[in-house]
Amino acid sequence: MQRVLATPVDGGYECTWTPETEGERPVTKQLVKALRAKTHQLEAEISQLKQADSRIVLPVPLLAQARMQSFRLFIRNLSLYLKVYHMFIQAMFQSRAVSTPAPETRSQSVHDHFSLKYQYIFHIDTSLPHNEQSPEHQASLKCEWNRYLPNLDTIQFSRHEHDTLLHRYFSYGAAWLFGMLPDSFLHDMLEYLSPSSTCTPDQLPHYSPILHCSVLAFASSMSENPHVRQPSTREKFATHAKQWLDKSERNTGYMYTGMSMRAARAGTASQLRSWYCWSAFLTETYVRLSLESFVAQEMRRPSEMPTPNGLVTLPIAYELSAQPLSEMSATHLFDHVDYPRITIECFIKCTSLMLITNTIPTATQLETWFNAFPANLHFHQSDAFTPPPILALHIHYWWSILRLYLPDSATEPNLSMNLALVKLVELFEAFDAQFGLQYFPRNLLKAMYMCGRASILERLPEDGIEICLKGLRVWPCAESMVADLVQLRSSL
């Protein structure tokens, strides 16, 4: 038997039970109801929080005023995030029925062209004549990369800036955070945006204008250009993505949060179907974790999204090479032939960790998971560079250990908790030294905040507290966390 979520009834959810042998019932119907319900719930919570904020009229101290301003900023950023979140949910599930036969989407010539992948402009020697460029470079130079992007008015958005943002997005978390497959996106992007292309989104499972704009809405926060990085620019990308959904892609089924494979064409037993169900599950869980400290206790609810069935497996073949991963620079690390495989392995490990932490975990369960790590996913302080997804995965583990022992103010010092704090500080410092905290995963800011708070309560060395404050200060949405840590430290 399996549980099926129905529409909300009197503030709750009506559940029915159906035999698992009902193979003709599309799996996505359960998922879309749960995801849409979760989106509406989050939007309702934002509305309540805004109303509560507007009723505060009494004089408050300067620190409280600063915290209120940062809280308003958090709500504004969260509203933007939910806009993209809701947009991707629609994009995934407004598709044709799963039972509809999928036509052949590629001819043999298309398969041949698919071997080419879009190359970033800074990887091409533009001083060479066009006829001396490789076929891949020639096709990339002709690619109409900005065909479906919004007009940014006075902001100069060059191809170099565009390619830099894509590169950073794929390097610092697209695979680990969202389960996205960068090479597949770049293959289809080159084919779709070539001057002579006649492709439609239905024919290409890994690229569409809505996905392109959504990726840039997320990645633009990593820009070194303050005009590109500002929230209003990111909102233009998000709004333009929604426009493409409304105008011409209502029948495409792309995974929200970056997954670009067609759910409707995957088939009920497909590895792709499993892949983006897990991607949706992980992202929804991270959103819920990030909200825990900002919403009232009575507003917190467990996830309404069903846990995906079965183990997640690689949707495409990747073989590890014999080349060592330790590199002399971050650029060489990201361009390493094994980097895509390692990021996807981290995503798969994260799914098993999330299964443990999504209930009430025990220390033994977490330690068993950690001890099963393959050697290539270990973290060594002596390494010059560790892939960001590996750092993030270890941060998630030690954050999970820390959460077992919170709140700390009412407990005695605990060796396991203190070890988790030490390890988290080491990982934050490694990320800062190797890449910079401006690229730190935003869905792990809560781990940094909880580490800083526990370190203050345990009166641990100031260096650990400072690295937490340094990381949180990078992101405007974390200003309320910074204010809380500063106030807590000054009160002790």
Short mmCIF file of C-alpha atoms in Angstrom, two decimals:
data_model
loop_
_atom_site.label_atom_id
_atom_site.label_comp_id
_atom_site.label_asym_id
_atom_site.label_seq_id
_atom_site.Cartn_x
_atom_site.Cartn_y
_atom_site.Cartn_z
CA MET A 1 0.00 0.00 0.00
CA GLN A 2 1.12 3.58 -0.48
CA ARG A 3 -0.14 6.92 0.83
CA VAL A 4 -1.57 9.42 -1.64
CA LEU A 5 -1.78 13.11 -0.73
CA ALA A 6 -5.00 14.81 -1.76
CA THR A 7 -5.98 18.46 -1.80
CA PRO A 8 -6.02 20.43 1.48
CA VAL A 9 -9.14 19.84 3.57
CA ASP A 10 -9.99 22.12 6.54
CA GLY A 11 -6.39 23.19 7.00
CA GLY A 12 -4.99 19.66 6.83
CA TYR A 13 -4.51 16.98 4.22
CA GLU A 14 -6.82 14.15 3.39
CA CYS A 15 -4.94 10.91 2.81
CA THR A 16 -6.10 7.84 0.95
CA TRP A 17 -4.44 4.47 0.53
CA THR A 18 -4.12 2.73 -2.77
CA PRO A 19 -2.45 -0.55 -3.76
CA GLU A 20 1.04 -0.24 -5.20
CA THR A 21 -0.15 -2.30 -8.14
CA GLU A 22 -1.98 0.73 -9.53
CA GLY A 23 0.74 1.28 -12.05
CA GLU A 24 -1.40 3.44 -14.28
CA ARG A 25 -1.61 6.24 -11.69
CA PRO A 26 1.11 8.84 -12.56
CA VAL A 27 3.59 9.29 -9.73
CA THR A 28 3.85 13.01 -10.41
CA LYS A 29 0.28 13.68 -9.31
CA GLN A 30 1.25 13.06 -5.69
CA LEU A 31 4.37 15.15 -6.03
CA VAL A 32 2.75 18.16 -7.66
CA LYS A 33 0.02 18.38 -5.02
CA ALA A 34 2.57 18.25 -2.23
CA LEU A 35 4.88 20.80 -3.87
CA ARG A 36 2.10 23.22 -4.70
CA ALA A 37 0.71 22.90 -1.18
CA LYS A 38 4.16 23.62 0.25
CA THR A 39 4.58 26.67 -1.96
CA HIS A 40 1.20 28.06 -0.93
CA GLN A 41 2.07 27.40 2.72
CA LEU A 42 5.36 29.30 2.47
CA GLU A 43 3.69 32.18 0.66
CA ALA A 44 1.00 32.31 3.37
CA GLU A 45 3.68 32.35 6.07
CA ILE A 46 5.43 35.25 4.36
CA SER A 47 2.13 37.13 4.22
CA GLN A 48 1.53 36.54 7.94
CA LEU A 49 5.05 37.64 8.78
CA LYS A 50 4.68 40.81 6.73
CA GLN A 51 1.39 41.62 8.46
CA ALA A 52 2.96 41.04 11.86
CA ASP A 53 5.87 43.26 10.86
CA SER A 54 3.52 46.10 9.83
CA ARG A 55 1.81 46.09 13.24
CA ILE A 56 5.05 46.88 15.10
CA VAL A 57 4.83 50.59 15.85
CA LEU A 58 6.34 50.91 19.33
CA PRO A 59 9.80 52.50 19.76
CA VAL A 60 12.58 49.91 19.94
CA PRO A 61 16.34 50.06 20.60
CA LEU A 62 18.70 50.66 17.72
CA LEU A 63 19.82 47.03 17.60
CA ALA A 64 16.24 45.83 17.38
CA GLN A 65 15.61 48.32 14.58
CA ALA A 66 18.59 46.95 12.68
CA ARG A 67 17.32 43.41 13.16
CA MET A 68 13.87 44.40 11.95
CA GLN A 69 15.37 45.95 8.81
CA SER A 70 17.40 42.81 8.13
CA PHE A 71 14.28 40.73 8.73
CA ARG A 72 12.39 42.75 6.10
CA LEU A 73 15.33 42.17 3.73
CA PHE A 74 15.16 38.45 4.45
CA ILE A 75 11.45 38.40 3.62
CA ARG A 76 12.10 40.28 0.36
CA ASN A 77 14.84 37.84 -0.66
CA LEU A 78 12.72 34.87 0.35
CA SER A 79 9.83 36.22 -1.73
CA LEU A 80 12.13 36.34 -4.75
CA TYR A 81 13.31 32.81 -4.05
CA LEU A 82 9.74 31.55 -3.79
CA LYS A 83 8.89 33.19 -7.11
CA VAL A 84 11.56 31.09 -8.82
CA TYR A 85 10.58 28.07 -6.68
CA HIS A 86 6.93 28.32 -7.70
CA MET A 87 7.86 28.93 -11.33
CA PHE A 88 9.93 25.75 -11.52
CA ILE A 89 7.16 23.70 -9.95
CA GLN A 90 4.80 24.84 -12.70
CA ALA A 91 7.43 24.22 -15.35
CA MET A 92 7.99 20.67 -14.22
CA PHE A 93 4.41 19.53 -13.93
CA GLN A 94 2.50 21.44 -16.60
CA SER A 95 3.35 18.69 -19.04
CA ARG A 96 1.59 16.09 -21.02
CA ALA A 97 0.43 12.91 -19.32
CA VAL A 98 3.11 10.35 -18.59
CA SER A 99 1.15 7.76 -20.51
CA THR A 100 1.48 9.78 -23.73
CA PRO A 101 3.97 8.04 -26.03
CA ALA A 102 7.12 10.11 -26.46
CA PRO A 103 8.03 10.62 -30.10
CA GLU A 104 11.56 10.18 -31.35
CA THR A 105 13.16 13.51 -30.50
CA ARG A 106 16.54 13.22 -32.20
CA SER A 107 17.64 12.19 -35.63
CA GLN A 108 21.04 10.62 -36.27
CA SER A 109 22.44 13.99 -37.39
CA VAL A 110 21.24 15.53 -34.14
CA HIS A 111 23.05 12.81 -32.21
CA ASP A 112 26.22 13.65 -34.10
CA HIS A 113 25.84 17.34 -33.31
CA PHE A 114 25.09 16.50 -29.69
CA SER A 115 28.72 15.43 -29.26
CA LEU A 116 29.62 19.14 -29.27
CA LYS A 117 29.36 21.13 -26.05
CA TYR A 118 29.14 24.88 -25.56
CA GLN A 119 32.57 26.25 -24.66
CA TYR A 120 33.00 29.28 -22.42
CA ILE A 121 34.46 32.29 -24.16
CA PHE A 122 37.46 32.38 -21.82
CA HIS A 123 38.35 28.82 -22.91
CA ILE A 124 38.56 29.86 -26.57
CA ASP A 125 41.58 31.52 -28.20
CA THR A 126 39.75 34.25 -30.07
CA SER A 127 42.96 35.44 -31.69
CA LEU A 128 42.88 32.42 -34.04
CA PRO A 129 41.10 32.77 -37.40
CA HIS A 130 37.66 31.16 -37.45
CA ASN A 131 38.73 28.41 -39.87
CA GLU A 132 41.54 27.37 -37.50
CA GLN A 133 39.21 26.91 -34.55
CA SER A 134 38.01 23.45 -33.58
CA PRO A 135 34.43 22.51 -34.65
CA GLU A 136 33.31 22.86 -31.02
CA HIS A 137 34.84 26.33 -30.72
CA GLN A 138 33.40 27.40 -34.07
CA ALA A 139 29.92 26.34 -33.00
CA SER A 140 30.30 28.04 -29.62
CA LEU A 141 31.40 31.33 -31.19
CA LYS A 142 28.29 31.28 -33.40
CA CYS A 143 26.01 30.43 -30.49
CA GLU A 144 23.37 33.12 -29.88
CA TRP A 145 23.86 32.92 -26.12
CA ASN A 146 21.65 35.91 -25.25
CA ARG A 147 18.72 35.15 -27.60
CA TYR A 148 16.21 34.54 -24.80
CA LEU A 149 17.69 36.64 -21.99
CA PRO A 150 15.99 39.79 -20.64
CA ASN A 151 16.98 43.35 -21.42
CA LEU A 152 18.92 44.65 -18.41
CA ASP A 153 18.61 48.30 -19.47
CA THR A 154 21.81 50.18 -18.60
CA ILE A 155 23.66 47.12 -17.28
CA GLN A 156 26.26 45.81 -19.68
CA PHE A 157 25.83 42.03 -19.64
CA SER A 158 28.64 40.67 -21.79
CA ARG A 159 29.21 37.15 -22.99
CA HIS A 160 32.22 36.92 -20.69
CA GLU A 161 30.01 37.83 -17.72
CA HIS A 162 27.34 35.35 -18.83
CA ASP A 163 29.83 32.51 -19.22
CA THR A 164 31.52 33.35 -15.91
CA LEU A 165 28.18 33.09 -14.10
CA LEU A 166 27.35 29.76 -15.72
CA HIS A 167 30.80 28.43 -14.85
CA ARG A 168 30.48 29.51 -11.22
CA TYR A 169 26.95 28.16 -10.96
CA PHE A 170 28.04 24.74 -12.20
CA SER A 171 31.28 24.76 -10.19
CA TYR A 172 29.88 25.76 -6.81
CA GLY A 173 26.79 23.67 -6.45
CA ALA A 174 24.48 23.07 -9.41
CA ALA A 175 25.04 19.33 -9.27
CA TRP A 176 25.25 19.02 -5.50
CA LEU A 177 22.47 21.47 -4.63
CA PHE A 178 20.06 20.74 -7.46
CA GLY A 179 21.10 17.51 -9.11
CA MET A 180 21.67 19.37 -12.37
CA LEU A 181 23.95 17.85 -15.04
CA PRO A 182 26.10 20.72 -16.39
CA ASP A 183 27.52 18.95 -19.46
CA SER A 184 24.04 17.96 -20.60
CA PHE A 185 22.82 21.55 -20.25
CA LEU A 186 25.76 22.90 -22.25
CA HIS A 187 25.27 20.28 -24.99
CA ASP A 188 21.62 21.20 -25.49
CA MET A 189 22.23 24.93 -25.09
CA LEU A 190 24.68 24.87 -27.99
CA GLU A 191 22.21 22.99 -30.16
CA TYR A 192 19.19 25.10 -29.25
CA LEU A 193 20.91 28.48 -29.68
CA SER A 194 22.78 27.82 -32.90
CA PRO A 195 21.73 30.25 -35.69
CA SER A 196 20.33 27.47 -37.88
CA SER A 197 18.58 25.54 -35.12
CA THR A 198 14.96 24.51 -35.56
CA CYS A 199 14.74 22.76 -32.19
CA THR A 200 11.93 23.24 -29.70
CA PRO A 201 12.05 22.56 -25.95
CA ASP A 202 10.14 19.31 -26.54
CA GLN A 203 13.08 17.99 -28.53
CA LEU A 204 15.83 18.89 -26.07
CA PRO A 205 15.58 17.40 -22.57
CA HIS A 206 18.27 19.55 -20.93
CA TYR A 207 17.79 23.14 -22.14
CA SER A 208 15.02 25.71 -22.50
CA PRO A 209 14.78 29.53 -22.22
CA ILE A 210 12.97 29.23 -18.86
CA LEU A 211 15.79 27.12 -17.44
CA HIS A 212 18.48 29.42 -18.87
CA CYS A 213 16.95 32.51 -17.25
CA SER A 214 16.33 30.69 -13.98
CA VAL A 215 19.94 29.53 -13.76
CA LEU A 216 21.12 33.12 -14.25
CA ALA A 217 18.65 34.37 -11.62
CA PHE A 218 20.44 32.15 -9.13
CA ALA A 219 23.98 32.61 -10.48
CA SER A 220 23.91 36.41 -10.79
CA SER A 221 24.41 36.68 -7.02
CA MET A 222 27.93 35.31 -7.65
CA SER A 223 28.85 38.18 -9.97
CA GLU A 224 31.66 40.57 -9.13
CA ASN A 225 29.66 43.35 -10.80
CA PRO A 226 27.48 44.94 -8.09
CA HIS A 227 24.86 45.95 -10.69
CA VAL A 228 24.47 42.36 -11.87
CA ARG A 229 24.50 41.09 -8.28
CA GLN A 230 21.75 43.38 -7.01
CA PRO A 231 18.33 41.78 -6.27
CA SER A 232 16.53 43.83 -8.94
CA THR A 233 18.70 42.28 -11.67
CA ARG A 234 18.16 38.80 -10.33
CA GLU A 235 14.43 39.47 -10.28
CA LYS A 236 14.52 40.44 -13.97
CA PHE A 237 15.97 37.05 -14.84
CA ALA A 238 13.37 35.29 -12.68
CA THR A 239 10.48 37.33 -14.16
CA HIS A 240 11.71 36.70 -17.70
CA ALA A 241 11.87 32.98 -16.99
CA LYS A 242 8.25 33.09 -15.85
CA GLN A 243 7.40 34.97 -19.05
CA TRP A 244 8.79 32.14 -21.17
CA LEU A 245 6.76 29.66 -19.17
CA ASP A 246 3.58 31.65 -19.82
CA LYS A 247 4.26 32.31 -23.51
CA SER A 248 5.70 29.23 -25.09
CA GLU A 249 6.67 26.51 -22.65
CA ARG A 250 3.46 25.62 -20.91
CA ASN A 251 3.79 22.02 -22.08
CA THR A 252 7.40 21.47 -21.04
CA GLY A 253 8.11 19.55 -17.87
CA TYR A 254 11.36 20.76 -16.41
CA MET A 255 12.47 19.98 -12.90
CA TYR A 256 12.33 23.00 -10.63
CA THR A 257 15.59 24.12 -8.95
CA GLY A 258 17.62 23.52 -12.05
CA MET A 259 16.78 19.96 -13.16
CA SER A 260 16.12 20.18 -16.88
CA MET A 261 15.14 16.62 -17.77
CA ARG A 262 11.59 15.99 -18.91
CA ALA A 263 9.58 14.30 -16.16
CA ALA A 264 6.81 13.48 -18.59
CA ARG A 265 9.14 11.54 -20.85
CA ALA A 266 11.12 9.74 -18.19
CA GLY A 267 8.82 6.79 -17.58
CA THR A 268 7.73 5.46 -14.20
CA ALA A 269 10.75 3.18 -13.79
CA SER A 270 13.32 5.56 -15.25
CA GLN A 271 16.55 6.58 -13.52
CA LEU A 272 15.79 10.16 -14.56
CA ARG A 273 12.43 10.05 -12.80
CA SER A 274 14.16 8.93 -9.60
CA TRP A 275 16.87 11.56 -10.06
CA TYR A 276 14.61 14.59 -10.10
CA CYS A 277 12.23 13.29 -7.52
CA TRP A 278 15.20 13.18 -5.16
CA SER A 279 16.30 16.62 -6.33
CA ALA A 280 12.88 18.04 -5.47
CA PHE A 281 12.87 16.28 -2.11
CA LEU A 282 16.31 17.61 -1.11
CA THR A 283 15.58 21.18 -2.17
CA GLU A 284 12.23 21.29 -0.38
CA THR A 285 13.89 19.96 2.78
CA TYR A 286 16.64 22.59 2.63
CA VAL A 287 14.05 25.34 2.25
CA ARG A 288 12.25 24.03 5.31
CA LEU A 289 15.48 23.88 7.35
CA SER A 290 16.42 27.43 6.38
CA LEU A 291 13.06 28.72 7.61
CA GLU A 292 13.17 27.08 11.03
CA SER A 293 14.62 30.06 12.85
CA PHE A 294 12.41 32.66 11.12
CA VAL A 295 8.90 31.30 11.53
CA ALA A 296 6.96 30.78 14.71
CA GLN A 297 7.03 27.30 16.23
CA GLU A 298 3.32 26.76 15.60
CA MET A 299 3.83 27.55 11.89
CA ARG A 300 6.45 24.85 11.40
CA ARG A 301 5.20 21.67 9.83
CA PRO A 302 6.83 18.47 8.61
CA SER A 303 7.30 18.08 4.89
CA GLU A 304 4.15 17.23 2.96
CA MET A 305 6.26 15.95 0.09
CA PRO A 306 6.44 12.14 -0.11
CA THR A 307 9.88 10.60 0.29
CA PRO A 308 10.95 9.20 -3.11
CA ASN A 309 10.96 5.46 -3.43
CA GLY A 310 14.11 3.50 -4.14
CA LEU A 311 17.77 4.48 -4.20
CA VAL A 312 19.00 7.28 -6.41
CA THR A 313 21.41 6.20 -9.14
CA LEU A 314 23.49 7.98 -11.75
CA PRO A 315 21.28 8.93 -14.72
CA ILE A 316 24.27 9.07 -17.08
CA ALA A 317 27.57 7.21 -17.24
CA TYR A 318 30.63 8.80 -15.66
CA GLU A 319 33.92 6.99 -15.24
CA LEU A 320 36.64 8.22 -12.91
CA SER A 321 40.06 8.74 -14.44
CA ALA A 322 43.39 7.93 -12.87
CA GLN A 323 44.38 11.61 -12.73
CA PRO A 324 44.94 13.02 -9.21
CA LEU A 325 42.34 15.56 -8.14
CA SER A 326 44.66 17.80 -6.12
CA GLU A 327 45.35 20.79 -8.32
CA MET A 328 47.33 24.01 -8.17
CA SER A 329 44.33 26.30 -8.63
CA ALA A 330 40.56 26.32 -8.31
CA THR A 331 40.22 26.78 -12.09
CA HIS A 332 42.15 23.58 -12.75
CA LEU A 333 40.08 21.78 -10.13
CA PHE A 334 36.77 22.76 -11.75
CA ASP A 335 38.05 21.77 -15.19
CA HIS A 336 39.26 18.38 -13.98
CA VAL A 337 37.74 15.48 -15.90
CA ASP A 338 36.51 13.87 -12.65
CA TYR A 339 34.85 16.96 -11.18
CA PRO A 340 31.33 16.32 -12.60
CA ARG A 341 31.34 12.75 -11.30
CA ILE A 342 32.43 13.82 -7.82
CA THR A 343 29.73 16.49 -7.55
CA ILE A 344 27.08 13.96 -8.55
CA GLU A 345 28.45 11.44 -6.05
CA CYS A 346 28.07 14.10 -3.36
CA PHE A 347 24.45 14.61 -4.40
CA ILE A 348 23.78 10.88 -4.08
CA LYS A 349 25.44 10.72 -0.66
CA CYS A 350 23.39 13.70 0.43
CA THR A 351 20.14 11.90 -0.40
CA SER A 352 21.01 9.08 1.99
CA LEU A 353 22.00 11.58 4.69
CA MET A 354 18.75 13.47 4.22
CA LEU A 355 16.77 10.27 4.70
CA ILE A 356 18.37 9.94 8.13
CA THR A 357 18.05 13.56 9.21
CA ASN A 358 14.53 14.00 7.85
CA THR A 359 13.24 11.88 10.75
CA ILE A 360 14.72 11.84 14.25
CA PRO A 361 18.29 10.67 13.72
CA THR A 362 20.60 9.00 16.22
CA ALA A 363 24.33 9.50 16.55
CA THR A 364 24.89 5.86 15.58
CA GLN A 365 22.97 6.27 12.32
CA LEU A 366 24.95 9.36 11.39
CA GLU A 367 28.30 7.80 12.29
CA THR A 368 27.48 4.70 10.25
CA TRP A 369 26.67 6.90 7.25
CA PHE A 370 29.92 8.87 7.70
CA ASN A 371 32.10 5.78 8.08
CA ALA A 372 30.83 4.44 4.74
CA PHE A 373 32.36 7.38 2.85
CA PRO A 374 34.42 6.38 -0.21
CA ALA A 375 38.04 7.54 -0.10
CA ASN A 376 37.57 10.10 -2.90
CA LEU A 377 34.99 12.02 -0.81
CA HIS A 378 37.16 12.45 2.29
CA PHE A 379 38.27 15.88 3.48
CA HIS A 380 41.95 16.41 4.31
CA GLN A 381 43.15 19.73 5.68
CA SER A 382 46.50 19.19 3.96
CA ASP A 383 44.91 19.27 0.46
CA ALA A 384 45.45 22.54 -1.37
CA PHE A 385 41.94 22.35 -2.86
CA THR A 386 38.92 20.26 -1.95
CA PRO A 387 35.91 20.28 -4.30
CA PRO A 388 33.21 22.57 -2.83
CA PRO A 389 30.57 19.80 -2.94
CA ILE A 390 32.79 17.63 -0.72
CA LEU A 391 33.21 20.50 1.74
CA ALA A 392 29.46 21.10 1.68
CA LEU A 393 28.68 17.44 2.26
CA HIS A 394 30.96 17.32 5.32
CA ILE A 395 29.42 20.55 6.61
CA HIS A 396 25.97 19.02 6.28
CA TYR A 397 27.10 15.95 8.26
CA TRP A 398 28.63 17.87 11.17
CA TRP A 399 25.65 20.22 11.17
CA SER A 400 23.44 17.15 11.57
CA ILE A 401 25.58 16.02 14.52
CA LEU A 402 25.30 19.48 16.06
CA ARG A 403 21.52 19.50 15.73
CA LEU A 404 21.33 16.37 17.91
CA TYR A 405 22.50 18.37 20.93
CA LEU A 406 20.65 21.68 20.55
CA PRO A 407 19.46 23.83 22.25
CA ASP A 408 22.80 24.11 24.02
CA SER A 409 21.94 26.66 26.69
CA ALA A 410 20.20 24.03 28.84
CA THR A 411 22.72 21.19 28.40
CA GLU A 412 26.10 20.32 29.81
CA PRO A 413 29.15 20.56 27.52
CA ASN A 414 29.19 17.55 25.22
CA LEU A 415 32.27 16.11 23.55
CA SER A 416 30.39 15.15 20.37
CA MET A 417 28.88 18.61 20.09
CA ASN A 418 32.22 20.31 20.67
CA LEU A 419 33.86 18.05 18.08
CA ALA A 420 31.16 19.03 15.58
CA LEU A 421 31.83 22.71 16.28
CA VAL A 422 35.58 22.26 15.77
CA LYS A 423 35.03 20.36 12.52
CA LEU A 424 32.56 22.92 11.20
CA VAL A 425 34.99 25.77 11.89
CA GLU A 426 37.74 23.85 10.06
CA LEU A 427 35.47 23.37 7.05
CA PHE A 428 34.36 27.03 7.01
CA GLU A 429 38.00 28.16 7.17
CA ALA A 430 38.98 25.75 4.37
CA PHE A 431 36.17 27.02 2.15
CA ASP A 432 37.19 30.62 2.82
CA ALA A 433 40.88 30.00 2.18
CA GLN A 434 40.38 27.95 -0.98
CA PHE A 435 37.46 29.68 -2.70
CA GLY A 436 36.09 32.57 -0.64
CA LEU A 437 32.91 32.67 1.42
CA GLN A 438 31.10 34.62 -1.30
CA TYR A 439 30.62 31.21 -2.98
CA PHE A 440 29.53 29.41 0.18
CA PRO A 441 26.30 27.39 -0.36
CA ARG A 442 23.34 29.52 0.69
CA ASN A 443 21.36 26.52 1.88
CA LEU A 444 24.05 25.91 4.52
CA LEU A 445 24.02 29.40 6.07
CA LYS A 446 21.87 27.98 8.86
CA ALA A 447 24.71 25.57 9.70
CA MET A 448 27.08 28.52 10.00
CA TYR A 449 24.62 30.39 12.21
CA MET A 450 24.02 27.44 14.52
CA CYS A 451 27.76 26.81 14.78
CA GLY A 452 28.38 30.43 15.75
CA ARG A 453 25.59 30.43 18.30
CA ALA A 454 26.70 27.18 19.94
CA SER A 455 30.33 28.36 19.96
CA ILE A 456 29.31 31.52 21.83
CA LEU A 457 27.27 29.56 24.38
CA GLU A 458 30.11 27.08 24.88
CA ARG A 459 32.61 29.98 25.12
CA LEU A 460 34.82 28.48 22.45
CA PRO A 461 37.71 30.47 20.85
CA GLU A 462 36.80 33.72 19.14
CA ASP A 463 38.37 32.62 15.83
CA GLY A 464 35.57 30.13 15.26
CA ILE A 465 32.89 32.70 16.05
CA GLU A 466 34.50 35.25 13.74
CA ILE A 467 34.59 32.91 10.73
CA CYS A 468 30.86 32.28 11.20
CA LEU A 469 30.14 36.01 11.38
CA LYS A 470 32.36 36.63 8.36
CA GLY A 471 30.46 34.10 6.26
CA LEU A 472 27.03 35.32 7.31
CA ARG A 473 27.89 38.95 6.60
CA VAL A 474 28.38 38.11 2.91
CA TRP A 475 24.66 37.55 2.40
CA PRO A 476 22.06 40.28 3.10
CA CYS A 477 19.46 37.61 3.91
CA ALA A 478 21.60 36.55 6.89
CA GLU A 479 21.76 39.98 8.56
CA SER A 480 19.25 38.97 11.21
CA MET A 481 21.44 35.96 12.06
CA VAL A 482 24.46 38.25 12.41
CA ALA A 483 22.52 40.62 14.67
CA ASP A 484 21.43 37.72 16.87
CA LEU A 485 24.99 36.39 17.25
CA VAL A 486 26.39 39.84 18.04
CA GLN A 487 23.71 40.44 20.65
CA LEU A 488 24.21 37.01 22.20
CA ARG A 489 27.98 37.46 22.42
CA SER A 490 27.65 40.88 24.04
CA SER A 491 25.18 39.56 26.62
CA LEU A 492 27.52 36.87 27.98
#
